[in-house]
Tab-separated table of C-alpha atoms in Angstrom:
chain	number	residue	atom	x	y	z
A	1	MET	CA	108.680	-39.612	-50.694
A	2	TRP	CA	108.180	-36.335	-49.119
A	3	LEU	CA	106.799	-36.676	-45.486
A	4	LYS	CA	104.182	-33.935	-43.880
A	5	PRO	CA	106.658	-32.112	-42.013
A	6	GLU	CA	106.652	-33.769	-38.391
A	7	GLU	CA	108.455	-31.532	-35.347
A	8	ILE	CA	111.317	-33.183	-33.994
A	9	LEU	CA	113.755	-32.177	-31.223
A	10	LEU	CA	116.970	-31.393	-31.264
A	11	LYS	CA	118.860	-34.411	-28.720
A	12	ASN	CA	116.690	-36.804	-29.950
A	13	ALA	CA	117.394	-35.943	-34.068
A	14	PHE	CA	120.988	-38.108	-34.281
A	15	LYS	CA	120.716	-40.445	-32.196
A	16	LEU	CA	120.267	-43.240	-34.603
A	17	TRP	CA	121.353	-41.402	-37.105
A	18	VAL	CA	124.324	-40.127	-39.194
A	19	THR	CA	124.805	-37.264	-41.137
A	20	GLU	CA	125.734	-36.927	-44.295
A	21	LYS	CA	124.938	-34.128	-46.117
A	22	ASP	CA	123.789	-30.637	-44.548
A	23	ASN	CA	123.830	-26.988	-45.371
A	24	GLU	CA	122.040	-23.625	-43.440
A	25	TYR	CA	118.971	-25.205	-44.404
A	26	PHE	CA	118.356	-28.774	-44.815
A	27	VAL	CA	120.818	-31.784	-43.532
A	28	LEU	CA	120.600	-35.324	-44.948
A	29	GLN	CA	120.426	-38.340	-42.287
A	30	ARG	CA	121.252	-42.234	-43.157
A	31	ARG	CA	120.019	-44.499	-40.490
A	32	ARG	CA	122.646	-46.360	-38.263
A	33	GLY	CA	122.683	-50.066	-39.265
A	34	TYR	CA	122.021	-48.865	-43.037
A	35	GLY	CA	125.179	-48.310	-45.492
A	36	GLU	CA	127.704	-48.317	-45.439
A	37	GLY	CA	129.000	-50.064	-42.033
A	38	GLY	CA	125.533	-51.251	-41.287
A	39	GLY	CA	126.557	-54.251	-39.918
A	40	GLY	CA	127.536	-55.692	-36.092
A	41	LEU	CA	125.162	-54.968	-32.983
A	42	THR	CA	123.944	-52.205	-34.374
A	43	GLY	CA	122.793	-53.043	-37.376
A	44	LEU	CA	121.403	-56.103	-35.300
A	45	LEU	CA	118.910	-53.345	-32.910
A	46	VAL	CA	117.909	-50.686	-35.274
A	47	GLY	CA	116.404	-53.362	-37.764
A	48	THR	CA	114.651	-54.731	-35.037
A	49	LEU	CA	113.394	-51.851	-34.151
A	50	ASP	CA	112.421	-50.206	-37.176
A	51	THR	CA	110.328	-53.986	-37.848
A	52	VAL	CA	108.462	-53.959	-34.160
A	53	LEU	CA	107.336	-50.567	-33.318
A	54	ASP	CA	105.737	-48.500	-36.239
A	55	PHE	CA	107.724	-45.174	-36.261
A	56	THR	CA	106.804	-42.557	-38.802
A	57	SER	CA	110.668	-40.842	-39.033
A	58	LYS	CA	112.440	-44.377	-39.347
A	59	VAL	CA	110.600	-46.239	-41.732
A	60	ALA	CA	112.924	-46.071	-44.472
A	61	PRO	CA	117.014	-45.691	-43.760
A	62	TYR	CA	117.307	-41.978	-45.446
A	63	ARG	CA	115.643	-38.859	-44.373
A	64	ILE	CA	115.936	-35.404	-44.635
A	65	LEU	CA	115.459	-32.724	-42.115
A	66	HIS	CA	114.955	-28.754	-41.940
A	67	HIS	CA	116.017	-26.357	-39.788
A	68	THR	CA	116.710	-22.971	-39.362
A	69	PRO	CA	120.078	-21.824	-37.848
A	70	ASP	CA	118.797	-20.054	-34.698
A	71	SER	CA	116.089	-22.946	-33.578
A	72	GLN	CA	116.620	-25.962	-31.695
A	73	ILE	CA	113.536	-27.645	-33.823
A	74	TYR	CA	114.180	-30.064	-36.543
A	75	TRP	CA	111.482	-30.948	-39.335
A	76	THR	CA	111.426	-33.918	-40.905
A	77	ILE	CA	110.406	-33.487	-44.647
A	78	ALA	CA	111.414	-36.756	-46.747
A	79	CYS	CA	112.946	-40.864	-46.178
A	80	GLY	CA	114.160	-42.733	-48.702
A	81	VAL	CA	114.442	-46.264	-49.296
A	82	THR	CA	117.451	-45.915	-51.341
A	83	GLN	CA	120.248	-43.751	-51.524
A	84	GLU	CA	119.698	-42.320	-54.938
A	85	GLU	CA	116.095	-41.901	-54.253
A	86	ILE	CA	116.875	-39.697	-51.068
A	87	VAL	CA	119.868	-38.021	-53.696
A	88	GLN	CA	116.697	-36.890	-56.321
A	89	HIS	CA	114.485	-34.833	-52.646
A	90	TRP	CA	118.279	-33.073	-52.200
A	91	ASP	CA	118.637	-31.834	-55.276
A	92	TRP	CA	115.549	-31.190	-55.692
A	93	LEU	CA	115.872	-29.156	-52.996
A	94	GLN	CA	118.922	-27.318	-53.629
A	95	GLN	CA	117.779	-26.465	-56.970
A	96	ASN	CA	114.263	-24.815	-56.227
A	97	ILE	CA	114.248	-23.799	-52.439
A	98	MET	CA	117.298	-22.400	-51.822
A	99	ARG	CA	117.272	-19.751	-53.563
A	100	THR	CA	114.234	-18.595	-52.428
A	101	LEU	CA	115.217	-19.110	-48.291
A	102	SER	CA	117.808	-16.182	-48.421
A	103	VAL	CA	114.331	-13.367	-49.190
A	104	PHE	CA	112.688	-13.972	-45.437
A	105	ASP	CA	113.437	-12.319	-42.800
A	106	SER	CA	112.635	-14.723	-39.883
A	107	SER	CA	112.878	-18.238	-39.388
A	108	GLU	CA	109.533	-18.324	-38.876
A	109	ASP	CA	108.686	-17.214	-42.259
A	110	ILE	CA	111.162	-19.859	-43.992
A	111	THR	CA	109.528	-22.537	-41.650
A	112	SER	CA	106.436	-21.827	-42.314
A	113	PHE	CA	107.237	-21.791	-46.294
A	114	VAL	CA	109.523	-25.323	-46.712
A	115	GLN	CA	106.412	-26.822	-45.087
A	116	GLY	CA	103.941	-25.143	-47.022
A	117	LYS	CA	106.147	-26.321	-50.255
A	118	ILE	CA	106.164	-29.520	-49.375
A	119	ARG	CA	102.180	-29.996	-48.813
A	120	GLY	CA	102.435	-28.385	-51.796
A	121	LEU	CA	104.416	-31.691	-53.797
A	122	ILE	CA	103.016	-34.329	-51.408
A	123	ALA	CA	99.149	-32.624	-52.467
A	124	GLU	CA	100.718	-33.401	-56.078
A	125	GLU	CA	101.444	-36.560	-55.805
A	126	GLY	CA	97.893	-37.311	-54.200
A	127	LYS	CA	96.055	-36.449	-57.132
A	128	THR	CA	97.859	-39.361	-58.937
A	129	SER	CA	98.096	-42.052	-56.633
A	130	LEU	CA	95.379	-44.684	-55.207
A	131	ILE	CA	95.622	-44.019	-52.100
A	132	LEU	CA	92.332	-42.909	-50.476
A	133	GLU	CA	92.574	-44.262	-46.896
A	134	ASP	CA	91.943	-42.001	-43.391
A	135	ASP	CA	95.545	-41.441	-42.876
A	136	PRO	CA	97.542	-41.216	-45.681
A	137	GLU	CA	100.791	-39.952	-44.867
A	138	LYS	CA	100.208	-43.438	-42.726
A	139	PHE	CA	99.207	-45.346	-45.101
A	140	ARG	CA	102.311	-43.950	-47.787
A	141	GLU	CA	104.891	-45.603	-45.601
A	142	ALA	CA	102.718	-48.247	-44.873
A	143	LEU	CA	103.336	-48.799	-48.812
A	144	LEU	CA	107.233	-47.398	-48.953
A	145	ARG	CA	107.829	-50.556	-45.955
A	146	PHE	CA	105.965	-53.306	-48.148
A	147	GLU	CA	107.781	-52.301	-51.622
A	148	LYS	CA	111.139	-52.611	-49.886
A	149	TRP	CA	110.549	-56.158	-48.199
A	150	PHE	CA	108.620	-57.794	-51.252
A	151	GLU	CA	109.847	-56.464	-54.020
A	152	LEU	CA	106.212	-57.592	-55.118
A	153	PRO	CA	105.511	-56.510	-59.077
A	154	ALA	CA	104.599	-52.348	-59.326
A	155	GLU	CA	101.441	-52.839	-60.038
A	156	GLU	CA	100.640	-54.612	-56.912
A	157	LYS	CA	98.189	-52.585	-54.503
A	158	LEU	CA	98.744	-52.388	-51.266
A	159	VAL	CA	94.903	-52.774	-49.258
A	160	THR	CA	95.769	-52.371	-45.316
A	161	TYR	CA	98.390	-54.371	-43.367
A	162	TYR	CA	98.600	-54.376	-39.649
A	163	SER	CA	101.032	-55.320	-36.965
A	164	CYS	CA	100.523	-58.962	-35.198
A	165	SER	CA	102.496	-61.990	-34.475
A	166	TYR	CA	103.039	-65.318	-36.892
A	167	TRP	CA	103.504	-68.404	-35.005
A	168	LYS	CA	107.026	-70.177	-36.327
A	169	GLY	CA	106.644	-73.021	-34.937
A	170	LYS	CA	106.182	-72.518	-31.409
A	171	VAL	CA	108.027	-69.615	-31.475
A	172	PRO	CA	105.890	-65.704	-32.381
A	173	CYS	CA	107.133	-63.165	-34.164
A	174	GLN	CA	106.011	-59.746	-33.765
A	175	GLY	CA	105.969	-58.218	-36.654
A	176	TRP	CA	103.551	-56.512	-39.980
A	177	LEU	CA	101.057	-58.259	-41.733
A	178	TYR	CA	100.202	-57.131	-45.306
A	179	LEU	CA	97.446	-57.638	-47.118
A	180	SER	CA	97.252	-56.194	-51.126
A	181	THR	CA	95.034	-57.488	-54.243
A	182	ASN	CA	96.706	-60.342	-54.475
A	183	PHE	CA	98.808	-61.804	-51.746
A	184	LEU	CA	99.516	-62.292	-47.988
A	185	CYS	CA	102.252	-60.928	-46.491
A	186	PHE	CA	103.953	-61.400	-43.656
A	187	TYR	CA	107.552	-59.116	-42.412
A	188	SER	CA	109.401	-59.380	-38.952
A	189	PHE	CA	112.881	-59.052	-38.014
A	190	LEU	CA	114.522	-59.354	-34.793
A	191	LEU	CA	117.868	-59.022	-33.421
A	192	GLY	CA	118.591	-60.597	-37.163
A	193	SER	CA	116.770	-63.151	-37.459
A	194	GLU	CA	113.997	-62.050	-40.463
A	195	VAL	CA	111.009	-63.636	-41.919
A	196	LYS	CA	108.998	-63.119	-44.516
A	197	LEU	CA	105.963	-64.839	-46.016
A	198	ILE	CA	103.884	-64.378	-48.990
A	199	ILE	CA	101.205	-66.371	-49.781
A	200	SER	CA	98.574	-65.907	-52.464
A	201	TRP	CA	95.483	-65.265	-51.934
A	202	ASP	CA	94.030	-68.399	-55.043
A	203	GLU	CA	96.883	-70.371	-53.119
A	204	ILE	CA	94.794	-70.535	-49.212
A	205	TRP	CA	93.774	-73.882	-49.198
A	206	ARG	CA	91.446	-72.558	-45.526
A	207	LEU	CA	90.995	-69.581	-43.848
A	208	GLU	CA	89.329	-69.567	-40.288
A	209	LYS	CA	88.903	-67.667	-37.116
A	210	THR	CA	90.857	-70.240	-34.132
A	211	SER	CA	91.291	-70.179	-30.387
A	212	ASN	CA	93.139	-72.766	-28.506
A	213	VAL	CA	95.171	-73.038	-25.045
A	214	ILE	CA	97.942	-71.132	-25.947
A	215	LEU	CA	96.172	-68.822	-28.610
A	216	THR	CA	92.617	-66.970	-28.077
A	217	GLU	CA	92.035	-65.511	-31.015
A	218	SER	CA	94.314	-66.516	-34.256
A	219	ILE	CA	93.373	-66.719	-38.175
A	220	HIS	CA	94.372	-69.527	-39.613
A	221	VAL	CA	95.470	-69.847	-43.074
A	222	LEU	CA	96.186	-73.222	-44.745
A	223	ALA	CA	98.129	-73.117	-48.065
A	224	HIS	CA	100.106	-76.009	-49.621
A	225	GLY	CA	100.042	-78.475	-46.709
A	226	GLU	CA	101.036	-75.409	-44.168
A	227	ASP	CA	99.859	-74.224	-41.335
A	228	HIS	CA	100.154	-70.234	-40.621
A	229	TYR	CA	98.876	-68.110	-37.364
A	230	PHE	CA	98.204	-64.804	-37.204
A	231	SER	CA	97.440	-63.493	-33.326
A	232	MET	CA	97.388	-60.236	-31.365
A	233	LEU	CA	95.599	-58.604	-33.439
A	234	LEU	CA	94.362	-55.337	-32.025
A	235	HIS	CA	91.100	-55.852	-34.679
A	236	LEU	CA	91.166	-59.347	-35.531
A	237	ASN	CA	87.317	-59.584	-36.678
A	238	GLU	CA	87.769	-57.140	-39.438
A	239	THR	CA	91.160	-58.017	-40.377
A	240	PHE	CA	89.600	-61.887	-41.182
A	241	VAL	CA	86.382	-59.927	-43.099
A	242	ILE	CA	89.010	-58.283	-45.182
A	243	MET	CA	90.569	-61.416	-45.455
A	244	GLU	CA	88.463	-63.311	-46.489
A	245	GLN	CA	87.083	-60.399	-49.084
A	246	LEU	CA	89.986	-60.703	-51.198
A	247	ALA	CA	90.881	-64.220	-51.175
A	248	ALA	CA	86.778	-64.568	-52.620
A	249	TYR	CA	87.653	-61.855	-54.411
A	250	SER	CA	91.123	-64.108	-56.253
A	251	ILE	CA	88.970	-66.622	-56.408
A	252	LYS	CA	86.208	-65.091	-57.964
A	253	ARG	CA	88.620	-63.904	-61.049
A	254	LEU	CA	89.353	-66.985	-62.074
A	255	PHE	CA	86.223	-69.026	-61.930
A	256	ASP	CA	83.420	-65.726	-62.747
A	257	LYS	CA	85.100	-63.398	-65.250
A	258	GLU	CA	82.455	-61.919	-66.560
A	259	SER	CA	81.408	-61.090	-62.956
A	260	PHE	CA	84.807	-59.851	-61.970
A	261	ASP	CA	84.591	-57.091	-64.427
A	262	SER	CA	81.085	-56.254	-64.718
A	263	GLU	CA	81.750	-54.582	-60.192
A	264	PRO	CA	83.777	-51.910	-60.748
A	265	ALA	CA	84.547	-52.177	-56.865
A	266	LEU	CA	86.636	-55.484	-58.063
A	267	SER	CA	88.121	-54.461	-61.106
A	268	ASP	CA	88.561	-51.220	-60.409
A	269	PRO	CA	92.346	-50.658	-58.684
A	270	LEU	CA	91.502	-47.475	-57.134
A	271	HIS	CA	88.711	-49.461	-55.884
A	272	ILE	CA	90.530	-51.830	-53.706
A	273	THR	CA	91.349	-50.321	-50.882
A	274	LYS	CA	89.986	-50.751	-46.872
A	275	ARG	CA	87.104	-48.644	-47.139
A	276	GLY	CA	85.780	-50.155	-50.419
A	277	LEU	CA	86.142	-52.967	-49.015
A	278	GLU	CA	83.777	-52.972	-46.403
A	279	ALA	CA	81.721	-50.519	-47.922
A	280	HIS	CA	80.842	-53.360	-50.518
A	281	ALA	CA	80.665	-56.125	-47.365
A	282	LYS	CA	77.991	-53.707	-45.566
A	283	SER	CA	75.875	-52.853	-49.318
A	284	GLU	CA	76.759	-57.254	-49.529
A	285	GLN	CA	74.722	-58.012	-46.701
A	286	PHE	CA	72.200	-54.824	-47.069
A	287	ARG	CA	71.103	-57.562	-50.248
A	288	THR	CA	71.351	-60.308	-48.412
A	289	PHE	CA	68.987	-59.019	-45.588
A	290	PHE	CA	65.935	-57.218	-47.784
A	291	ARG	CA	66.217	-59.734	-50.983
A	292	LEU	CA	67.669	-56.873	-52.884
A	293	PRO	CA	68.828	-57.340	-56.941
A	294	LYS	CA	72.404	-56.859	-56.559
A	295	GLU	CA	72.402	-54.085	-58.472
A	296	GLU	CA	71.129	-52.067	-55.120
A	297	ASN	CA	73.938	-50.233	-52.921
A	298	LEU	CA	73.935	-48.820	-49.464
A	299	LEU	CA	73.793	-45.359	-49.457
A	300	GLU	CA	72.581	-43.995	-46.042
A	301	VAL	CA	71.882	-45.496	-43.104
A	302	HIS	CA	69.047	-43.335	-40.803
A	303	GLU	CA	68.427	-44.461	-36.810
A	304	SER	CA	64.734	-43.614	-36.465
A	305	PHE	CA	61.147	-44.403	-34.448
A	306	LEU	CA	58.763	-46.715	-37.463
A	307	TRP	CA	55.102	-45.845	-36.065
A	308	VAL	CA	53.220	-49.173	-35.557
A	309	PRO	CA	49.443	-48.573	-35.490
A	310	PHE	CA	48.165	-52.102	-35.106
A	311	SER	CA	49.584	-52.961	-32.185
A	312	HIS	CA	50.066	-49.048	-30.759
A	313	PHE	CA	53.483	-48.268	-30.653
A	314	ASN	CA	57.411	-46.566	-32.385
A	315	THR	CA	59.026	-50.039	-32.533
A	316	LEU	CA	63.202	-48.472	-33.034
A	317	GLY	CA	65.161	-49.507	-35.632
A	318	LYS	CA	67.052	-48.481	-38.731
A	319	ILE	CA	66.175	-47.107	-41.605
A	320	CYS	CA	68.453	-47.744	-45.002
A	321	LEU	CA	69.002	-46.055	-48.192
A	322	SER	CA	69.600	-47.760	-51.496
A	323	GLU	CA	69.382	-46.430	-55.065
A	324	ASN	CA	65.704	-47.865	-56.112
A	325	TYR	CA	63.815	-48.308	-52.122
A	326	LEU	CA	63.588	-46.988	-49.239
A	327	CYS	CA	63.849	-50.008	-46.911
A	328	PHE	CA	63.071	-50.105	-42.346
A	329	ALA	CA	64.223	-52.842	-40.276
A	330	SER	CA	63.794	-53.629	-35.709
A	331	GLN	CA	66.231	-53.543	-34.171
A	332	ASP	CA	64.060	-53.689	-30.553
A	333	GLY	CA	62.541	-57.761	-31.221
A	334	SER	CA	60.615	-56.716	-33.113
A	335	GLN	CA	60.298	-57.846	-36.768
A	336	CYS	CA	59.060	-55.379	-37.865
A	337	HIS	CA	60.607	-55.430	-41.607
A	338	VAL	CA	59.389	-52.272	-44.528
A	339	ILE	CA	60.528	-52.597	-48.447
A	340	ILE	CA	59.222	-49.447	-50.304
A	341	PRO	CA	60.148	-49.695	-53.651
A	342	MET	CA	60.777	-45.403	-54.393
A	343	ARG	CA	59.081	-45.103	-57.187
A	344	GLU	CA	56.233	-46.233	-55.268
A	345	VAL	CA	56.688	-42.756	-53.036
A	346	VAL	CA	54.602	-40.017	-53.731
A	347	ASN	CA	55.740	-37.067	-51.241
A	348	VAL	CA	57.536	-36.383	-47.907
A	349	GLU	CA	56.579	-34.231	-45.460
A	350	LYS	CA	56.655	-33.227	-41.979
A	351	PRO	CA	53.986	-33.608	-39.308
A	352	ASP	CA	55.651	-31.143	-36.986
A	353	SER	CA	57.745	-28.310	-38.048
A	354	SER	CA	59.434	-29.071	-34.030
A	355	SER	CA	60.101	-32.684	-34.060
A	356	LYS	CA	62.574	-34.486	-35.933
A	357	ALA	CA	59.218	-36.837	-37.868
A	358	LEU	CA	59.048	-36.949	-41.081
A	359	THR	CA	55.620	-39.130	-43.004
A	360	VAL	CA	56.470	-40.902	-45.952
A	361	CYS	CA	52.604	-41.471	-48.367
A	362	VAL	CA	53.043	-44.373	-50.770
A	363	ARG	CA	50.862	-44.865	-53.410
A	364	GLY	CA	47.249	-47.048	-52.235
A	365	LYS	CA	47.002	-43.709	-50.407
A	366	ARG	CA	49.618	-45.620	-47.202
A	367	ALA	CA	51.769	-44.111	-45.099
A	368	MET	CA	54.325	-44.414	-42.450
A	369	ARG	CA	55.705	-41.997	-39.741
A	370	PHE	CA	59.519	-42.082	-39.373
A	371	SER	CA	60.419	-39.721	-35.790
A	372	GLU	CA	63.136	-38.855	-33.983
A	373	VAL	CA	65.246	-39.393	-37.221
A	374	ARG	CA	68.951	-36.840	-36.693
A	375	GLU	CA	69.736	-36.169	-39.426
A	376	TYR	CA	65.896	-35.526	-40.965
A	377	GLN	CA	66.395	-33.280	-43.708
A	378	ARG	CA	68.808	-35.104	-45.367
A	379	LEU	CA	66.744	-38.041	-45.128
A	380	ALA	CA	63.839	-36.250	-46.975
A	381	ASN	CA	65.714	-34.472	-49.273
A	382	THR	CA	67.403	-37.514	-50.721
A	383	ILE	CA	64.157	-39.759	-51.038
A	384	ARG	CA	62.709	-36.685	-52.920
A	385	SER	CA	65.484	-36.628	-54.875
A	386	ARG	CA	65.447	-40.454	-55.110
A	387	CYS	CA	61.792	-40.194	-56.076
A	388	GLY	CA	61.939	-37.149	-58.062
A	389	ILE	CA	59.124	-34.677	-55.854
A	390	SER	CA	60.770	-30.857	-56.787
A	391	PRO	CA	59.649	-29.128	-53.022
A	392	SER	CA	59.504	-26.626	-55.288
A	393	PRO	CA	56.570	-23.169	-54.202
A	394	GLN	CA	54.773	-24.103	-57.387
A	395	HIS	CA	53.897	-27.321	-55.854
A	396	SER	CA	53.002	-26.269	-52.573
A	397	ALA	CA	48.684	-26.964	-53.246
A	398	SER	CA	49.077	-29.907	-54.367
A	399	SER	CA	52.077	-30.575	-51.478
A	400	GLU	CA	49.133	-28.882	-48.658
A	401	ALA	CA	46.427	-31.577	-50.407
A	402	ILE	CA	49.040	-34.565	-50.141
A	403	ARG	CA	50.229	-33.554	-46.376
A	404	GLY	CA	46.660	-33.498	-45.045
A	405	GLU	CA	45.602	-36.871	-47.159
A	406	CYS	CA	49.206	-38.717	-45.581
A	407	GLN	CA	48.166	-36.756	-42.434
A	408	SER	CA	44.574	-38.328	-42.201
A	409	LEU	CA	45.606	-41.418	-43.323
A	410	ILE	CA	47.852	-41.711	-40.112
A	411	ASN	CA	45.024	-40.486	-37.669
A	412	HIS	CA	42.657	-43.460	-39.524
A	413	PHE	CA	45.050	-45.746	-38.593
A	414	GLU	CA	45.952	-44.734	-35.003
A	415	ASP	CA	41.827	-45.695	-35.056
A	416	ASN	CA	41.159	-48.027	-36.738
A	417	PRO	CA	44.381	-50.386	-36.725
A	418	GLU	CA	42.769	-53.064	-38.704
A	419	ASP	CA	41.901	-51.063	-41.485
A	420	VAL	CA	45.810	-51.385	-42.159
A	421	THR	CA	47.453	-52.250	-45.453
A	422	LEU	CA	51.127	-52.375	-44.508
A	423	MET	CA	53.220	-55.903	-45.294
A	424	VAL	CA	54.730	-55.716	-41.509
A	425	GLY	CA	55.549	-59.049	-40.497
A	426	GLN	CA	55.504	-59.042	-36.400
A	427	LYS	CA	57.000	-61.667	-34.307
A	428	ASP	CA	53.755	-62.374	-31.853
A	429	SER	CA	51.595	-64.331	-34.424
A	430	SER	CA	48.514	-62.300	-32.384
A	431	LYS	CA	48.987	-59.509	-33.333
A	432	ALA	CA	48.734	-60.176	-37.483
A	433	VAL	CA	45.847	-59.215	-39.411
A	434	SER	CA	42.942	-61.431	-40.000
A	435	THR	CA	43.962	-64.202	-37.050
A	436	GLU	CA	40.832	-66.079	-38.751
A	437	ALA	CA	40.414	-69.418	-40.123
A	438	LEU	CA	41.032	-70.115	-43.922
A	439	MET	CA	37.609	-71.960	-43.734
A	440	THR	CA	35.842	-69.768	-41.542
A	441	VAL	CA	36.492	-67.395	-44.281
A	442	PHE	CA	35.848	-68.721	-47.626
A	443	HIS	CA	33.690	-71.420	-46.435
A	444	PRO	CA	31.098	-69.411	-43.711
A	445	GLN	CA	28.610	-72.138	-43.724
A	446	ASP	CA	28.409	-74.969	-41.042
A	447	VAL	CA	31.379	-76.706	-41.440
A	448	GLU	CA	30.045	-79.737	-40.080
A	449	ASN	CA	27.389	-80.460	-43.368
A	450	LEU	CA	30.397	-79.777	-45.695
A	451	ASP	CA	32.145	-82.646	-48.011
A	452	PRO	CA	34.546	-85.076	-45.501
A	453	LYS	CA	36.702	-84.591	-48.301
A	454	MET	CA	36.688	-80.477	-48.429
A	455	VAL	CA	37.852	-80.834	-44.272
A	456	THR	CA	40.599	-83.661	-44.269
A	457	THR	CA	43.738	-82.349	-43.746
A	458	THR	CA	46.950	-84.134	-45.282
A	459	ILE	CA	50.470	-84.084	-43.244
């Protein structure tokens, strides 16, 4: 596997490595403790270091370094799990790179050319791979370890991985937790003691977060009657949420095949990534909170203030946009929630060119004013595109008319809060639009003269 070139000082380059082949510009090395003569104390120590520590240049037992004759700096450019794999990379360098390097005059030009060539190879591999992570280089190396240690089918997709401790009895084993589309895996190697765990998601009976005197925070997995505990996780809540999602997807794949196949985030391995799962979870939470159709996905989130006319104050909250809805939820305890179908929006305007505010006008002569929106221009453009509103010059006359109508609506609401027709829930019932009893509203005549059956209350 080609690696993004990383610098290594000469004094640290050969401590735990044995040189197998070398020439004027490249060195092929084998990790001490692997291959011939790999047993003994050296193999135990090296294996323990490779498992516990996440050295980016010490993932695989074989690697290739680049150097120039007049420099003491080496660059890692490739690694391999097997000797056959690394020899293929070595042969490619001999056939395609070595002849070209002789035409350069300086060492800097040679190193720059080699680095650019390796980055180009990595980019070509990335076009056909399924890796869509924030740090693809580190994820590629984790994928290499995952394939080497567990030997699962080639189509198995690694989602994410974490460093943690696995409690085998009363002894913790420090290692790595790997979460794939179908399996929960753990690997540890400490001083010759190897621990390897592979659990299918559909075999898990219970998945929960626990804490006790020994384990302050841990994840408990019950499978086939055996308890498994994972602790010392840097992001325990994040890990648990992803494990819950993968386990739920596995069950849905078994019992709800039609629903599973209809969701690209589940059925397509390309979308089953850590970022994809996090986005899917946020969209699901968004739909549940606002009670929206299952086809809606959370696209954008903007923090802003919404002017509440009948309360005469701005409530702080977040604007959430989906394909067909604009929603707002307050975060200051006022319990203000707004749901606007995009088809009801007639215009989006800026009340003041100097302020970061937007006025959203909807059908029925209603308007809402959002202020202190950091990316107000982006929000306005997104709403316009979703609603089919064109800000082009030919619509300037109608836009000015609608803008004036929106501003007059807001001014009217500020002066006459009782005329507001927005459907906004308030925590304080005394601030509701109508506080009169229904009997008084619909039967304004003297209540004492009414039929007793009309005033009877059933409890």
